[in-house]
Amino acid sequence: MTQFLLTVLGIVIFFVGLLVSIALHELGHLSFAKLFRIRVPQYMVGFGPTIFSRHKGETEYGIKAIPLGGYIRMIGMFPPGADGRIEARSTSPWRGMIEDARSAAYEELKPGDEERLFYTRKPWKRFVVMFAGPFMNLIIAFVLFLGVFMVIGQNKQTTTVDNVVPCVVSQSEDRACRDSDPPSPAKAAGLKKGDRIVAFQGQPVTDWAALSDRIRASRGEVSITVDRAGKQQVLTTTVGTNKVLKKDADGNPVKGEYVEAGYLGFGPGVAITPLTFGESIDQMGVMFQSGVDSLIALPSKVPDLWNAAFNGEERKSDSPMGVVGAARVGGEIMGLGLPTDTTIGFMLTLVAGFNLSLFLFNMLPLLPLDGGHMVGALWESLRRNLAKVFKRPDPGPFDVARLMPVAYVVAGIFICFTVLVLIADVVNPVRIS
């Protein structure tokens, strides 16, 4: 019963983090819209029926029933048509989409709003208004990741011995020891589980990466200084060579690729260790790149998602997750009974990852995403400046409404993908280990 309540609590905590993230995203848009004197009739967190709202000044602030997004409504998102009219009718369904979008942008036009329309603002101001939302998500992700890495820490391999390999076996063979296999240099030296290596060849060592590199580069007799139960001892052994996993430029093992290198034969321990500011920034860079790679790879994940949702195939660990899946993971984390600081770190990392994904997703240069409006503002600025350079007439505002048919197609694809992820999250969720 306690585990069930903790799981529910984890789901609730994640949804609260989600709502706060969405609210701050929309607050980013709202703040700069008001700074640039654009009239904003509505600021809403969520979709669907309104649960609560109140008017303050010219804006209605509220919360809606479905916590899967939010929006602010700005007057005059699109310029009038070429004939200067706000409303027109057309028998073409595509043209009708454009006209409906343009009409909706002026639904609450009031006297005096002529100078407070979104499209009348300079392109750089419109760009800032649209960028401010996802930028808030980036700030949230940065602050949460930095806090987790520097205060709680991250799993890191240490110089403490976790296990001693009894014999020398090529890592490419993946087999147990045989009587004919020679003992590992670590075993011959008398290295034991729990020993903390403090020096190698008389030179102090404090991190596993440096120690590993020095072992790989060594040959022949070496000295190892260990801290065993608070007392330092110097052990000696002869480093041999073995076929071990190759390391990439970041020091991570490359699966399936092996090199001949110096070999002792022990496994390092793992501990949650706070990172320095520099290490935290580096780690955030890695996570940002991983987020970009995951976004690019998203279309390739659709077949696996489909098979997991409808054909009962195993859900892969790197499978995309939606809000429901992430909330479920949050609930599982709370129910694992981990130490409090570890649980807090996991939950904050989950919310931070969600915000990083929101930022990257909204940067896509597609309507109806923020990135689509930003590209429209940049394109307008470019063509107006080119017109000045070549002394041509000002082409006027770029009519983003003309792209609404494309926006509806993009939105339809996003909706279908979201539904697919939702089904997979419900029937075959990603589970943590």
CSV table of C-alpha atoms in Angstrom, one decimal:
chain,number,residue,atom,x,y,z
A,1,MET,CA,0.0,0.0,0.0
A,2,THR,CA,2.9,2.4,0.9
A,3,GLN,CA,4.6,1.6,-2.4
A,4,PHE,CA,1.3,2.4,-4.3
A,5,LEU,CA,0.9,5.7,-2.5
A,6,LEU,CA,4.5,6.6,-3.3
A,7,THR,CA,3.9,5.8,-6.9
A,8,VAL,CA,0.9,8.0,-7.0
A,9,LEU,CA,2.8,10.7,-5.3
A,10,GLY,CA,5.6,10.5,-8.0
A,11,ILE,CA,3.0,10.8,-10.7
A,12,VAL,CA,1.4,13.9,-9.0
A,13,ILE,CA,4.9,15.5,-8.5
A,14,PHE,CA,5.7,15.0,-12.1
A,15,PHE,CA,2.4,16.6,-13.3
A,16,VAL,CA,3.0,19.5,-10.9
A,17,GLY,CA,6.4,20.0,-12.5
A,18,LEU,CA,4.8,19.7,-15.9
A,19,LEU,CA,2.2,22.4,-15.1
A,20,VAL,CA,4.9,24.7,-13.7
A,21,SER,CA,7.0,24.2,-16.8
A,22,ILE,CA,4.1,25.0,-19.1
A,23,ALA,CA,3.1,28.0,-17.0
A,24,LEU,CA,6.6,29.5,-17.2
A,25,HIS,CA,6.8,28.8,-20.9
A,26,GLU,CA,3.7,30.8,-21.5
A,27,LEU,CA,4.8,33.4,-19.0
A,28,GLY,CA,7.9,33.9,-21.2
A,29,HIS,CA,5.7,34.7,-24.2
A,30,LEU,CA,3.4,36.9,-22.1
A,31,SER,CA,6.1,39.0,-20.5
A,32,PHE,CA,7.7,40.1,-23.7
A,33,ALA,CA,4.3,40.5,-25.5
A,34,LYS,CA,3.3,43.0,-22.7
A,35,LEU,CA,6.7,44.6,-22.8
A,36,PHE,CA,6.2,45.3,-26.5
A,37,ARG,CA,2.6,46.5,-25.9
A,38,ILE,CA,0.9,43.7,-27.7
A,39,ARG,CA,-2.6,43.1,-26.3
A,40,VAL,CA,-3.0,39.6,-24.8
A,41,PRO,CA,-6.6,38.7,-24.0
A,42,GLN,CA,-5.8,35.2,-22.6
A,43,TYR,CA,-3.1,33.3,-20.7
A,44,MET,CA,-4.1,29.7,-20.2
A,45,VAL,CA,-2.4,26.6,-18.8
A,46,GLY,CA,-3.9,23.4,-20.2
A,47,PHE,CA,-6.5,22.7,-22.8
A,48,GLY,CA,-10.2,21.9,-22.8
A,49,PRO,CA,-12.8,23.2,-20.3
A,50,THR,CA,-11.7,26.0,-18.0
A,51,ILE,CA,-11.5,25.0,-14.4
A,52,PHE,CA,-10.5,28.4,-13.0
A,53,SER,CA,-9.9,31.8,-14.4
A,54,ARG,CA,-9.8,35.5,-13.4
A,55,HIS,CA,-9.3,38.7,-15.2
A,56,LYS,CA,-6.5,41.1,-14.3
A,57,GLY,CA,-6.3,44.1,-16.4
A,58,GLU,CA,-6.9,43.3,-20.0
A,59,THR,CA,-5.9,39.6,-19.7
A,60,GLU,CA,-7.8,36.5,-18.5
A,61,TYR,CA,-5.6,34.1,-16.6
A,62,GLY,CA,-6.8,30.5,-16.1
A,63,ILE,CA,-6.2,26.8,-15.8
A,64,LYS,CA,-7.9,24.3,-18.0
A,65,ALA,CA,-8.8,20.6,-17.5
A,66,ILE,CA,-6.2,18.9,-19.7
A,67,PRO,CA,-2.6,19.6,-18.5
A,68,LEU,CA,-0.9,18.8,-21.8
A,69,GLY,CA,0.0,22.3,-23.0
A,70,GLY,CA,-0.9,25.9,-22.7
A,71,TYR,CA,-1.2,29.1,-24.8
A,72,ILE,CA,-1.5,32.9,-24.8
A,73,ARG,CA,-3.7,34.6,-27.3
A,74,MET,CA,-2.3,37.7,-28.9
A,75,ILE,CA,-4.3,40.1,-31.0
A,76,GLY,CA,-3.3,40.3,-34.7
A,77,MET,CA,-1.0,37.3,-35.1
A,78,PHE,CA,-1.5,37.6,-38.9
A,79,PRO,CA,-1.6,40.6,-41.1
A,80,PRO,CA,-4.8,41.4,-43.2
A,81,GLY,CA,-5.1,39.9,-46.6
A,82,ALA,CA,-3.7,41.4,-49.8
A,83,ASP,CA,-7.0,43.3,-50.2
A,84,GLY,CA,-6.7,44.8,-46.7
A,85,ARG,CA,-9.7,42.8,-45.4
A,86,ILE,CA,-9.6,40.8,-42.2
A,87,GLU,CA,-12.4,38.4,-43.2
A,88,ALA,CA,-13.1,36.9,-46.6
A,89,ARG,CA,-14.7,33.7,-47.8
A,90,SER,CA,-13.4,31.2,-50.3
A,91,THR,CA,-14.7,27.9,-51.7
A,92,SER,CA,-11.2,26.4,-51.6
A,93,PRO,CA,-10.7,24.4,-48.3
A,94,TRP,CA,-7.0,25.4,-48.2
A,95,ARG,CA,-7.8,29.1,-48.7
A,96,GLY,CA,-10.6,28.8,-46.2
A,97,MET,CA,-8.0,27.7,-43.6
A,98,ILE,CA,-5.9,30.8,-44.2
A,99,GLU,CA,-9.0,33.1,-44.0
A,100,ASP,CA,-10.2,31.4,-40.8
A,101,ALA,CA,-6.8,31.8,-39.2
A,102,ARG,CA,-6.6,35.4,-40.2
A,103,SER,CA,-10.2,36.1,-38.9
A,104,ALA,CA,-9.5,34.4,-35.6
A,105,ALA,CA,-6.5,36.6,-35.0
A,106,TYR,CA,-8.9,39.6,-34.9
A,107,GLU,CA,-11.8,38.2,-33.0
A,108,GLU,CA,-11.4,40.5,-30.0
A,109,LEU,CA,-10.2,43.6,-31.8
A,110,LYS,CA,-11.2,46.7,-29.8
A,111,PRO,CA,-10.9,50.4,-30.6
A,112,GLY,CA,-7.3,51.4,-30.0
A,113,ASP,CA,-5.9,48.0,-30.7
A,114,GLU,CA,-4.7,49.0,-34.2
A,115,GLU,CA,-1.3,49.9,-32.7
A,116,ARG,CA,-1.1,46.9,-30.5
A,117,LEU,CA,-1.3,44.1,-33.0
A,118,PHE,CA,1.4,41.4,-33.0
A,119,TYR,CA,2.1,41.6,-36.7
A,120,THR,CA,2.8,45.4,-36.5
A,121,ARG,CA,5.8,44.8,-34.3
A,122,LYS,CA,9.3,44.8,-35.8
A,123,PRO,CA,10.4,41.3,-36.8
A,124,TRP,CA,13.1,41.2,-34.0
A,125,LYS,CA,10.4,41.9,-31.4
A,126,ARG,CA,8.1,39.2,-32.8
A,127,PHE,CA,11.1,36.8,-32.8
A,128,VAL,CA,11.8,37.6,-29.1
A,129,VAL,CA,8.2,37.1,-28.1
A,130,MET,CA,8.1,33.6,-29.7
A,131,PHE,CA,11.6,32.6,-28.5
A,132,ALA,CA,10.9,33.7,-24.9
A,133,GLY,CA,8.6,30.7,-24.3
A,134,PRO,CA,11.0,27.8,-25.2
A,135,PHE,CA,13.9,29.9,-23.7
A,136,MET,CA,12.2,29.6,-20.3
A,137,ASN,CA,12.2,25.8,-20.7
A,138,LEU,CA,15.9,26.0,-21.5
A,139,ILE,CA,16.5,28.0,-18.3
A,140,ILE,CA,14.5,25.6,-16.2
A,141,ALA,CA,16.4,22.6,-17.7
A,142,PHE,CA,19.8,24.4,-17.1
A,143,VAL,CA,19.0,25.3,-13.5
A,144,LEU,CA,17.6,21.9,-12.6
A,145,PHE,CA,20.4,20.0,-14.3
A,146,LEU,CA,23.1,22.2,-12.7
A,147,GLY,CA,21.5,21.8,-9.2
A,148,VAL,CA,21.3,18.0,-9.5
A,149,PHE,CA,24.8,17.6,-10.9
A,150,MET,CA,26.5,20.0,-8.4
A,151,VAL,CA,24.5,19.3,-5.2
A,152,ILE,CA,23.3,15.7,-5.5
A,153,GLY,CA,25.8,14.4,-8.1
A,154,GLN,CA,25.9,11.7,-10.7
A,155,ASN,CA,26.9,8.1,-10.9
A,156,LYS,CA,30.6,8.0,-11.5
A,157,GLN,CA,33.2,5.3,-11.6
A,158,THR,CA,35.6,5.6,-8.7
A,159,THR,CA,39.1,4.4,-7.9
A,160,THR,CA,37.6,2.0,-5.3
A,161,VAL,CA,37.8,-1.6,-6.3
A,162,ASP,CA,34.4,-3.2,-6.7
A,163,ASN,CA,35.5,-6.7,-7.9
A,164,VAL,CA,38.7,-8.5,-8.8
A,165,VAL,CA,38.9,-10.6,-12.0
A,166,PRO,CA,40.4,-13.9,-11.1
A,167,CYS,CA,42.1,-14.6,-14.5
A,168,VAL,CA,43.1,-13.0,-17.8
A,169,VAL,CA,40.5,-13.5,-20.4
A,170,SER,CA,40.1,-11.4,-23.5
A,171,GLN,CA,37.0,-9.2,-23.2
A,172,SER,CA,36.0,-10.1,-26.7
A,173,GLU,CA,35.5,-13.8,-25.6
A,174,ASP,CA,33.0,-13.2,-22.8
A,175,ARG,CA,33.6,-16.5,-21.0
A,176,ALA,CA,34.4,-17.8,-17.5
A,177,CYS,CA,37.9,-18.6,-16.3
A,178,ARG,CA,39.6,-21.9,-17.3
A,179,ASP,CA,42.3,-23.7,-15.3
A,180,SER,CA,44.8,-22.9,-18.1
A,181,ASP,CA,44.2,-19.1,-17.8
A,182,PRO,CA,46.8,-17.1,-15.9
A,183,PRO,CA,45.8,-15.2,-12.8
A,184,SER,CA,45.0,-11.5,-13.3
A,185,PRO,CA,47.7,-9.1,-12.3
A,186,ALA,CA,45.2,-7.5,-9.8
A,187,LYS,CA,44.7,-10.9,-8.1
A,188,ALA,CA,48.5,-11.6,-8.1
A,189,ALA,CA,49.0,-8.2,-6.4
A,190,GLY,CA,46.5,-9.1,-3.6
A,191,LEU,CA,44.1,-6.3,-4.6
A,192,LYS,CA,40.8,-6.7,-2.7
A,193,LYS,CA,37.2,-5.5,-3.0
A,194,GLY,CA,36.9,-2.2,-1.1
A,195,ASP,CA,40.5,-1.1,-1.6
A,196,ARG,CA,40.7,2.5,-2.7
A,197,ILE,CA,43.6,3.2,-5.1
A,198,VAL,CA,45.2,6.5,-4.1
A,199,ALA,CA,48.4,6.3,-6.2
A,200,PHE,CA,49.7,4.4,-9.3
A,201,GLN,CA,53.5,4.2,-9.8
A,202,GLY,CA,53.9,6.7,-7.0
A,203,GLN,CA,51.7,9.3,-8.7
A,204,PRO,CA,48.4,10.3,-6.9
A,205,VAL,CA,45.2,9.4,-8.6
A,206,THR,CA,41.7,10.7,-7.8
A,207,ASP,CA,39.5,9.7,-10.7
A,208,TRP,CA,38.9,6.5,-12.5
A,209,ALA,CA,39.3,7.8,-16.1
A,210,ALA,CA,42.9,9.0,-15.4
A,211,LEU,CA,43.8,5.7,-13.6
A,212,SER,CA,42.3,3.6,-16.4
A,213,ASP,CA,44.4,5.5,-19.0
A,214,ARG,CA,47.6,5.0,-17.0
A,215,ILE,CA,46.9,1.3,-16.5
A,216,ARG,CA,46.3,0.9,-20.2
A,217,ALA,CA,49.6,2.7,-21.1
A,218,SER,CA,51.6,0.6,-18.6
A,219,ARG,CA,53.8,-2.5,-19.1
A,220,GLY,CA,55.9,-4.5,-16.8
A,221,GLU,CA,56.2,-4.1,-13.0
A,222,VAL,CA,54.1,-1.4,-11.4
A,223,SER,CA,53.3,-0.2,-7.8
A,224,ILE,CA,49.8,0.4,-6.6
A,225,THR,CA,49.1,2.3,-3.4
A,226,VAL,CA,45.8,1.5,-1.8
A,227,ASP,CA,43.9,2.7,1.2
A,228,ARG,CA,42.6,-0.5,3.0
A,229,ALA,CA,40.5,0.1,6.1
A,230,GLY,CA,42.2,3.5,6.7
A,231,LYS,CA,45.7,2.3,6.2
A,232,GLN,CA,47.8,2.7,3.1
A,233,GLN,CA,49.6,-0.3,1.6
A,234,VAL,CA,51.8,-0.5,-1.5
A,235,LEU,CA,51.2,-3.5,-3.7
A,236,THR,CA,53.3,-4.6,-6.7
A,237,THR,CA,52.5,-6.6,-9.7
A,238,THR,CA,53.4,-7.0,-13.4
A,239,VAL,CA,51.0,-5.4,-15.9
A,240,GLY,CA,50.3,-7.6,-18.9
A,241,THR,CA,48.4,-6.9,-22.0
A,242,ASN,CA,44.9,-8.0,-22.9
A,243,LYS,CA,42.3,-7.4,-25.6
A,244,VAL,CA,40.0,-4.8,-24.0
A,245,LEU,CA,37.2,-2.5,-25.2
A,246,LYS,CA,38.4,0.5,-27.2
A,247,LYS,CA,37.6,4.0,-25.8
A,248,ASP,CA,36.2,6.9,-27.8
A,249,ALA,CA,37.3,10.5,-27.6
A,250,ASP,CA,35.2,11.1,-24.5
A,251,GLY,CA,36.7,8.1,-22.7
A,252,ASN,CA,33.6,5.9,-23.1
A,253,PRO,CA,34.0,2.2,-24.1
A,254,VAL,CA,33.1,1.5,-27.8
A,255,LYS,CA,30.9,-1.6,-28.0
A,256,GLY,CA,32.3,-4.3,-30.2
A,257,GLU,CA,35.7,-2.7,-30.8
A,258,TYR,CA,38.8,-3.9,-29.0
A,259,VAL,CA,42.5,-2.9,-28.6
A,260,GLU,CA,45.6,-4.4,-27.0
A,261,ALA,CA,46.3,-2.5,-23.8
A,262,GLY,CA,47.8,-2.8,-20.3
A,263,TYR,CA,45.6,-4.8,-18.1
A,264,LEU,CA,45.3,-5.3,-14.3
A,265,GLY,CA,41.9,-7.1,-14.0
A,266,PHE,CA,39.6,-5.3,-11.6
A,267,GLY,CA,36.3,-3.5,-11.8
A,268,PRO,CA,35.8,0.1,-10.4
A,269,GLY,CA,33.1,0.9,-8.0
A,270,VAL,CA,30.3,3.4,-8.7
A,271,ALA,CA,29.2,6.2,-6.4
A,272,ILE,CA,27.0,9.3,-6.7
A,273,THR,CA,29.5,12.1,-6.7
A,274,PRO,CA,28.8,15.8,-7.0
A,275,LEU,CA,30.3,17.3,-10.2
A,276,THR,CA,32.2,20.6,-10.5
A,277,PHE,CA,30.7,23.5,-12.3
A,278,GLY,CA,32.9,22.7,-15.4
A,279,GLU,CA,32.0,19.0,-15.3
A,280,SER,CA,28.3,19.9,-15.0
A,281,ILE,CA,28.5,22.2,-18.0
A,282,ASP,CA,30.2,19.4,-20.0
A,283,GLN,CA,27.6,16.9,-19.0
A,284,MET,CA,24.8,19.3,-20.0
A,285,GLY,CA,26.5,19.7,-23.3
A,286,VAL,CA,26.4,15.9,-23.7
A,287,MET,CA,22.7,15.8,-22.8
A,288,PHE,CA,21.9,18.7,-25.2
A,289,GLN,CA,23.6,16.8,-28.0
A,290,SER,CA,21.8,13.6,-27.0
A,291,GLY,CA,18.5,15.5,-27.1
A,292,VAL,CA,19.2,16.8,-30.6
A,293,ASP,CA,20.2,13.4,-31.8
A,294,SER,CA,17.0,11.9,-30.3
A,295,LEU,CA,14.9,14.5,-32.0
A,296,ILE,CA,16.5,13.9,-35.4
A,297,ALA,CA,16.0,10.1,-34.9
A,298,LEU,CA,12.4,10.5,-33.9
A,299,PRO,CA,10.9,9.4,-37.3
A,300,SER,CA,13.0,6.2,-37.3
A,301,LYS,CA,11.4,5.2,-33.9
A,302,VAL,CA,7.9,5.0,-35.3
A,303,PRO,CA,8.1,1.3,-36.5
A,304,ASP,CA,9.4,0.2,-33.1
A,305,LEU,CA,6.7,2.2,-31.3
A,306,TRP,CA,4.0,0.7,-33.6
A,307,ASN,CA,5.3,-2.8,-32.9
A,308,ALA,CA,5.4,-2.2,-29.1
A,309,ALA,CA,1.9,-0.7,-29.1
A,310,PHE,CA,0.1,-3.2,-31.4
A,311,ASN,CA,2.3,-6.3,-31.9
A,312,GLY,CA,3.5,-6.9,-28.4
A,313,GLU,CA,7.2,-6.5,-29.1
A,314,GLU,CA,9.6,-5.4,-26.4
A,315,ARG,CA,9.6,-1.6,-25.8
A,316,LYS,CA,13.2,-0.4,-26.3
A,317,SER,CA,14.8,1.6,-23.5
A,318,ASP,CA,15.5,4.6,-25.8
A,319,SER,CA,11.9,4.6,-27.1
A,320,PRO,CA,10.2,8.1,-27.1
A,321,MET,CA,7.9,8.7,-24.1
A,322,GLY,CA,5.0,11.1,-23.8
A,323,VAL,CA,3.7,12.8,-20.7
A,324,VAL,CA,1.9,9.7,-19.5
A,325,GLY,CA,5.0,7.6,-19.9
A,326,ALA,CA,7.2,10.1,-18.1
A,327,ALA,CA,4.7,10.4,-15.3
A,328,ARG,CA,4.6,6.7,-14.9
A,329,VAL,CA,8.5,6.6,-14.7
A,330,GLY,CA,8.2,9.3,-12.0
A,331,GLY,CA,5.8,7.1,-10.1
A,332,GLU,CA,8.1,4.1,-10.4
A,333,ILE,CA,11.1,6.2,-9.1
A,334,MET,CA,9.2,7.2,-6.0
A,335,GLY,CA,8.2,3.6,-5.4
A,336,LEU,CA,11.7,2.1,-5.6
A,337,GLY,CA,12.5,3.1,-2.0
A,338,LEU,CA,15.8,4.7,-3.0
A,339,PRO,CA,17.6,7.2,-0.7
A,340,THR,CA,15.8,10.5,-0.5
A,341,ASP,CA,18.6,12.5,-2.3
A,342,THR,CA,18.7,10.0,-5.1
A,343,THR,CA,15.0,10.1,-5.5
A,344,ILE,CA,14.9,13.9,-5.6
A,345,GLY,CA,17.8,13.8,-8.1
A,346,PHE,CA,15.9,11.4,-10.4
A,347,MET,CA,12.6,13.4,-10.2
A,348,LEU,CA,14.4,16.7,-10.9
A,349,THR,CA,16.3,15.2,-13.8
A,350,LEU,CA,13.1,13.9,-15.3
A,351,VAL,CA,11.5,17.3,-15.2
A,352,ALA,CA,14.7,18.9,-16.5
A,353,GLY,CA,14.8,16.4,-19.4
A,354,PHE,CA,11.1,17.2,-20.2
A,355,ASN,CA,12.0,20.9,-20.3
A,356,LEU,CA,15.0,20.3,-22.6
A,357,SER,CA,12.8,18.3,-24.9
A,358,LEU,CA,10.2,21.1,-24.9
A,359,PHE,CA,12.9,23.6,-25.9
A,360,LEU,CA,14.3,21.5,-28.7
A,361,PHE,CA,10.8,20.5,-30.0
A,362,ASN,CA,9.6,24.1,-30.1
A,363,MET,CA,12.8,25.2,-32.0
A,364,LEU,CA,11.7,23.1,-35.0
A,365,PRO,CA,11.0,25.6,-37.9
A,366,LEU,CA,7.5,24.4,-38.4
A,367,LEU,CA,4.1,26.0,-37.8
A,368,PRO,CA,2.3,25.9,-35.4
A,369,LEU,CA,5.4,25.6,-33.2
A,370,ASP,CA,7.2,28.7,-31.9
A,371,GLY,CA,10.0,27.9,-34.3
A,372,GLY,CA,7.7,28.4,-37.3
A,373,HIS,CA,6.7,31.9,-36.2
A,374,MET,CA,10.4,32.7,-35.5
A,375,VAL,CA,11.4,31.7,-39.0
A,376,GLY,CA,8.6,33.8,-40.4
A,377,ALA,CA,9.9,36.8,-38.5
A,378,LEU,CA,13.5,36.2,-39.7
A,379,TRP,CA,12.3,35.8,-43.3
A,380,GLU,CA,10.4,39.0,-43.1
A,381,SER,CA,13.4,40.9,-41.7
A,382,LEU,CA,15.6,39.4,-44.5
A,383,ARG,CA,13.4,40.3,-47.4
A,384,ARG,CA,12.7,43.8,-46.0
A,385,ASN,CA,16.4,44.5,-45.6
A,386,LEU,CA,17.1,43.2,-49.0
A,387,ALA,CA,14.5,45.5,-50.4
A,388,LYS,CA,16.3,48.4,-48.8
A,389,VAL,CA,19.6,47.4,-50.1
A,390,PHE,CA,18.3,47.1,-53.7
A,391,LYS,CA,16.1,50.1,-53.3
A,392,ARG,CA,12.9,48.2,-54.0
A,393,PRO,CA,9.4,48.8,-52.4
A,394,ASP,CA,8.9,47.5,-48.9
A,395,PRO,CA,7.3,44.1,-49.3
A,396,GLY,CA,5.4,44.5,-46.0
A,397,PRO,CA,4.8,41.9,-43.3
A,398,PHE,CA,5.3,38.3,-44.2
A,399,ASP,CA,1.9,36.6,-44.2
A,400,VAL,CA,2.4,33.6,-41.9
A,401,ALA,CA,-1.3,32.8,-42.4
A,402,ARG,CA,-0.5,31.5,-45.9
A,403,LEU,CA,1.4,28.6,-44.2
A,404,MET,CA,-1.6,27.5,-42.1
A,405,PRO,CA,-2.5,24.6,-44.4
A,406,VAL,CA,1.0,23.3,-43.9
A,407,ALA,CA,0.6,24.0,-40.1
A,408,TYR,CA,-2.6,21.8,-40.1
A,409,VAL,CA,-0.8,19.0,-41.8
A,410,VAL,CA,2.1,19.2,-39.3
A,411,ALA,CA,-0.3,19.4,-36.4
A,412,GLY,CA,-2.1,16.3,-37.7
A,413,ILE,CA,1.2,14.4,-37.9
A,414,PHE,CA,2.1,15.5,-34.4
A,415,ILE,CA,-1.3,14.5,-33.0
A,416,CYS,CA,-1.0,11.0,-34.7
A,417,PHE,CA,2.5,10.5,-33.2
A,418,THR,CA,1.3,11.7,-29.8
A,419,VAL,CA,-1.6,9.2,-29.9
A,420,LEU,CA,0.8,6.4,-30.9
A,421,VAL,CA,3.2,7.3,-28.0
A,422,LEU,CA,0.3,7.5,-25.6
A,423,ILE,CA,-1.0,4.0,-26.6
A,424,ALA,CA,2.5,2.6,-26.2
A,425,ASP,CA,3.0,4.3,-22.8
A,426,VAL,CA,-0.3,2.7,-21.6
A,427,VAL,CA,-0.1,-0.9,-23.0
A,428,ASN,CA,3.7,-1.4,-23.2
A,429,PRO,CA,5.4,1.3,-21.1
A,430,VAL,CA,9.2,1.9,-20.7
A,431,ARG,CA,10.2,0.6,-17.4
A,432,ILE,CA,13.2,1.6,-15.3
A,433,SER,CA,15.7,-0.9,-13.8
